Amino acid sequence: EEKDDDDSDDDDDEDPELGFTEAIYYMAAITLFISILSDVIVGTIEGAARSWNCPVAFISVVMLPIVGNAAEHASAVMFALRNKMDISIGVAIGSSTQIAMFVFPFCVCVAWAMDKPLDLNMKVFETVSLVLCVVTVTFCIRDGKGNWLKGLTLILAYAILAASFFFHAEPPAEGLAGTSRFRIDG
């Protein structure tokens, strides 16, 4: 039985296909390419929102992260299929933490250096959405075990969040129209 355990450990150890220098060059080239593509995507968000008749917030909060993080989602699913849930959860939670703790504040600092208006002042709707997401995920992963009900809970929570960003209407600011075309006046 011990030999079988040793064989499974050997399967986990794989020889690297790229050297350190090659990997750095590939990462630099891919980063440059992705930054160019990101600039193109950002420039087309408002036009897409008008042509699809949906709010910019929906595209930037729901659609763009799905497309932009497709490789990360695929790797998390592959690790989960190999029964390496700790790595799968680490990929998903690590990315969210990285965005919240580094990327968002870094973008604010870069915007400040470029004299562009960007701050960390999120509106109430976005703040409540973020807090509810954190609480929901925390309750689902706190015991380190997963099942279909927890997965369904997270999927339905995401669907509710997506629908709320689709139908949410920001109040108009200084004579501007709201950000959603689906304003419900009551």
mmCIF file of C-alpha atoms in Angstrom, residues 22-142:
data_model
loop_
_atom_site.group_PDB
_atom_site.id
_atom_site.type_symbol
_atom_site.label_atom_id
_atom_site.label_comp_id
_atom_site.label_asym_id
_atom_site.label_seq_id
_atom_site.Cartn_x
_atom_site.Cartn_y
_atom_site.Cartn_z
ATOM 1 C CA GLU A 22 12.241 31.771 -20.835
ATOM 2 C CA ALA A 23 9.298 31.964 -18.454
ATOM 3 C CA ILE A 24 10.094 35.608 -17.639
ATOM 4 C CA TYR A 25 10.256 36.486 -21.361
ATOM 5 C CA TYR A 26 6.963 34.697 -22.056
ATOM 6 C CA MET A 27 5.278 36.410 -19.128
ATOM 7 C CA ALA A 28 6.524 39.843 -20.244
ATOM 8 C CA ALA A 29 5.309 39.292 -23.823
ATOM 9 C CA ILE A 30 1.935 37.968 -22.709
ATOM 10 C CA THR A 31 1.527 40.832 -20.213
ATOM 11 C CA LEU A 32 2.206 43.373 -22.949
ATOM 12 C CA PHE A 33 -0.288 41.663 -25.274
ATOM 13 C CA ILE A 34 -2.953 41.488 -22.549
ATOM 14 C CA SER A 35 -2.482 45.159 -21.655
ATOM 15 C CA ILE A 36 -3.131 46.100 -25.301
ATOM 16 C CA LEU A 37 -6.233 43.895 -25.407
ATOM 17 C CA SER A 38 -7.458 45.318 -22.091
ATOM 18 C CA ASP A 39 -7.173 48.840 -23.464
ATOM 19 C CA VAL A 40 -9.287 47.832 -26.470
ATOM 20 C CA ILE A 41 -11.907 46.164 -24.242
ATOM 21 C CA VAL A 42 -12.185 49.178 -21.939
ATOM 22 C CA GLY A 43 -12.689 51.418 -24.956
ATOM 23 C CA THR A 44 -15.604 49.317 -26.217
ATOM 24 C CA ILE A 45 -17.559 48.809 -22.960
ATOM 25 C CA GLU A 46 -19.793 51.871 -23.313
ATOM 26 C CA GLY A 47 -20.565 51.115 -26.959
ATOM 27 C CA ALA A 48 -21.403 47.523 -26.094
ATOM 28 C CA ALA A 49 -23.674 48.663 -23.277
ATOM 29 C CA ARG A 50 -25.581 50.925 -25.664
ATOM 30 C CA SER A 51 -25.890 48.292 -28.393
ATOM 31 C CA TRP A 52 -26.887 45.508 -25.951
ATOM 32 C CA ASN A 53 -29.229 47.859 -24.080
ATOM 33 C CA CYS A 54 -27.743 47.004 -20.681
ATOM 34 C CA PRO A 55 -25.975 49.038 -17.991
ATOM 35 C CA VAL A 56 -22.228 49.624 -18.069
ATOM 36 C CA ALA A 57 -22.057 48.377 -14.459
ATOM 37 C CA PHE A 58 -23.432 44.985 -15.527
ATOM 38 C CA ILE A 59 -20.836 44.576 -18.248
ATOM 39 C CA SER A 60 -17.951 45.731 -16.052
ATOM 40 C CA VAL A 61 -18.943 43.766 -12.920
ATOM 41 C CA VAL A 62 -20.423 40.585 -14.411
ATOM 42 C CA MET A 63 -19.469 40.030 -18.053
ATOM 43 C CA LEU A 64 -15.907 41.357 -18.106
ATOM 44 C CA PRO A 65 -14.660 39.308 -15.111
ATOM 45 C CA ILE A 66 -16.116 36.109 -16.578
ATOM 46 C CA VAL A 67 -14.267 36.634 -19.854
ATOM 47 C CA GLY A 68 -11.131 38.114 -18.301
ATOM 48 C CA ASN A 69 -10.665 35.345 -15.748
ATOM 49 C CA ALA A 70 -11.571 32.400 -17.978
ATOM 50 C CA ALA A 71 -8.125 30.795 -17.683
ATOM 51 C CA GLU A 72 -8.183 31.169 -13.910
ATOM 52 C CA HIS A 73 -11.656 29.618 -13.716
ATOM 53 C CA ALA A 74 -10.495 26.726 -15.893
ATOM 54 C CA SER A 75 -7.468 26.068 -13.700
ATOM 55 C CA ALA A 76 -9.616 26.132 -10.543
ATOM 56 C CA VAL A 77 -12.004 23.611 -12.102
ATOM 57 C CA MET A 78 -9.115 21.382 -13.227
ATOM 58 C CA PHE A 79 -7.657 21.361 -9.707
ATOM 59 C CA ALA A 80 -11.096 20.577 -8.285
ATOM 60 C CA LEU A 81 -11.507 17.667 -10.708
ATOM 61 C CA ARG A 82 -8.143 16.313 -9.509
ATOM 62 C CA ASN A 83 -9.507 16.518 -5.951
ATOM 63 C CA LYS A 84 -7.106 19.301 -4.971
ATOM 64 C CA MET A 85 -9.721 21.541 -3.413
ATOM 65 C CA ASP A 86 -7.258 23.522 -1.308
ATOM 66 C CA ILE A 87 -5.464 24.702 -4.457
ATOM 67 C CA SER A 88 -8.759 25.313 -6.265
ATOM 68 C CA ILE A 89 -10.120 27.476 -3.442
ATOM 69 C CA GLY A 90 -6.741 29.192 -3.122
ATOM 70 C CA VAL A 91 -6.813 30.174 -6.804
ATOM 71 C CA ALA A 92 -10.318 31.617 -6.544
ATOM 72 C CA ILE A 93 -9.980 33.363 -3.182
ATOM 73 C CA GLY A 94 -6.403 34.452 -3.865
ATOM 74 C CA SER A 95 -7.465 36.279 -7.008
ATOM 75 C CA SER A 96 -10.235 38.149 -5.209
ATOM 76 C CA THR A 97 -7.870 39.092 -2.409
ATOM 77 C CA GLN A 98 -5.253 40.265 -4.885
ATOM 78 C CA ILE A 99 -7.750 42.518 -6.659
ATOM 79 C CA ALA A 100 -9.144 43.971 -3.424
ATOM 80 C CA MET A 101 -5.846 44.455 -1.592
ATOM 81 C CA PHE A 102 -3.438 45.332 -4.410
ATOM 82 C CA VAL A 103 -4.873 46.002 -7.869
ATOM 83 C CA PHE A 104 -7.683 48.379 -6.899
ATOM 84 C CA PRO A 105 -5.531 50.557 -4.577
ATOM 85 C CA PHE A 106 -2.650 50.442 -7.081
ATOM 86 C CA CYS A 107 -4.955 51.706 -9.847
ATOM 87 C CA VAL A 108 -6.033 54.554 -7.579
ATOM 88 C CA CYS A 109 -2.382 55.514 -6.987
ATOM 89 C CA VAL A 110 -1.596 55.350 -10.715
ATOM 90 C CA ALA A 111 -4.662 57.476 -11.499
ATOM 91 C CA TRP A 112 -3.563 59.984 -8.860
ATOM 92 C CA ALA A 113 -0.084 60.139 -10.411
ATOM 93 C CA MET A 114 -1.652 60.664 -13.856
ATOM 94 C CA ASP A 115 -4.064 63.301 -12.442
ATOM 95 C CA LYS A 116 -7.123 61.206 -13.349
ATOM 96 C CA PRO A 117 -10.275 61.058 -11.168
ATOM 97 C CA LEU A 118 -10.411 57.662 -9.417
ATOM 98 C CA ASP A 119 -10.860 56.907 -5.741
ATOM 99 C CA LEU A 120 -11.846 54.076 -3.402
ATOM 100 C CA ASN A 121 -15.215 55.663 -2.642
ATOM 101 C CA MET A 122 -17.679 52.988 -3.743
ATOM 102 C CA LYS A 123 -21.384 53.739 -3.670
ATOM 103 C CA VAL A 124 -23.715 52.049 -1.187
ATOM 104 C CA PHE A 125 -24.979 49.466 -3.691
ATOM 105 C CA GLU A 126 -21.469 48.294 -4.627
ATOM 106 C CA THR A 127 -20.357 48.243 -0.990
ATOM 107 C CA VAL A 128 -23.353 46.174 0.146
ATOM 108 C CA SER A 129 -22.832 43.802 -2.807
ATOM 109 C CA LEU A 130 -19.187 43.308 -1.869
ATOM 110 C CA VAL A 131 -19.987 42.664 1.810
ATOM 111 C CA LEU A 132 -22.740 40.174 0.944
ATOM 112 C CA CYS A 133 -20.389 38.324 -1.417
ATOM 113 C CA VAL A 134 -17.688 38.073 1.234
ATOM 114 C CA VAL A 135 -20.158 36.839 3.862
ATOM 115 C CA THR A 136 -21.719 34.268 1.498
ATOM 116 C CA VAL A 137 -18.357 32.849 0.416
ATOM 117 C CA THR A 138 -17.090 32.802 4.010
ATOM 118 C CA PHE A 139 -20.075 30.777 5.201
ATOM 119 C CA CYS A 140 -19.670 28.328 2.329
ATOM 120 C CA ILE A 141 -15.934 27.644 2.715
ATOM 121 C CA ARG A 142 -15.340 28.073 6.452
#
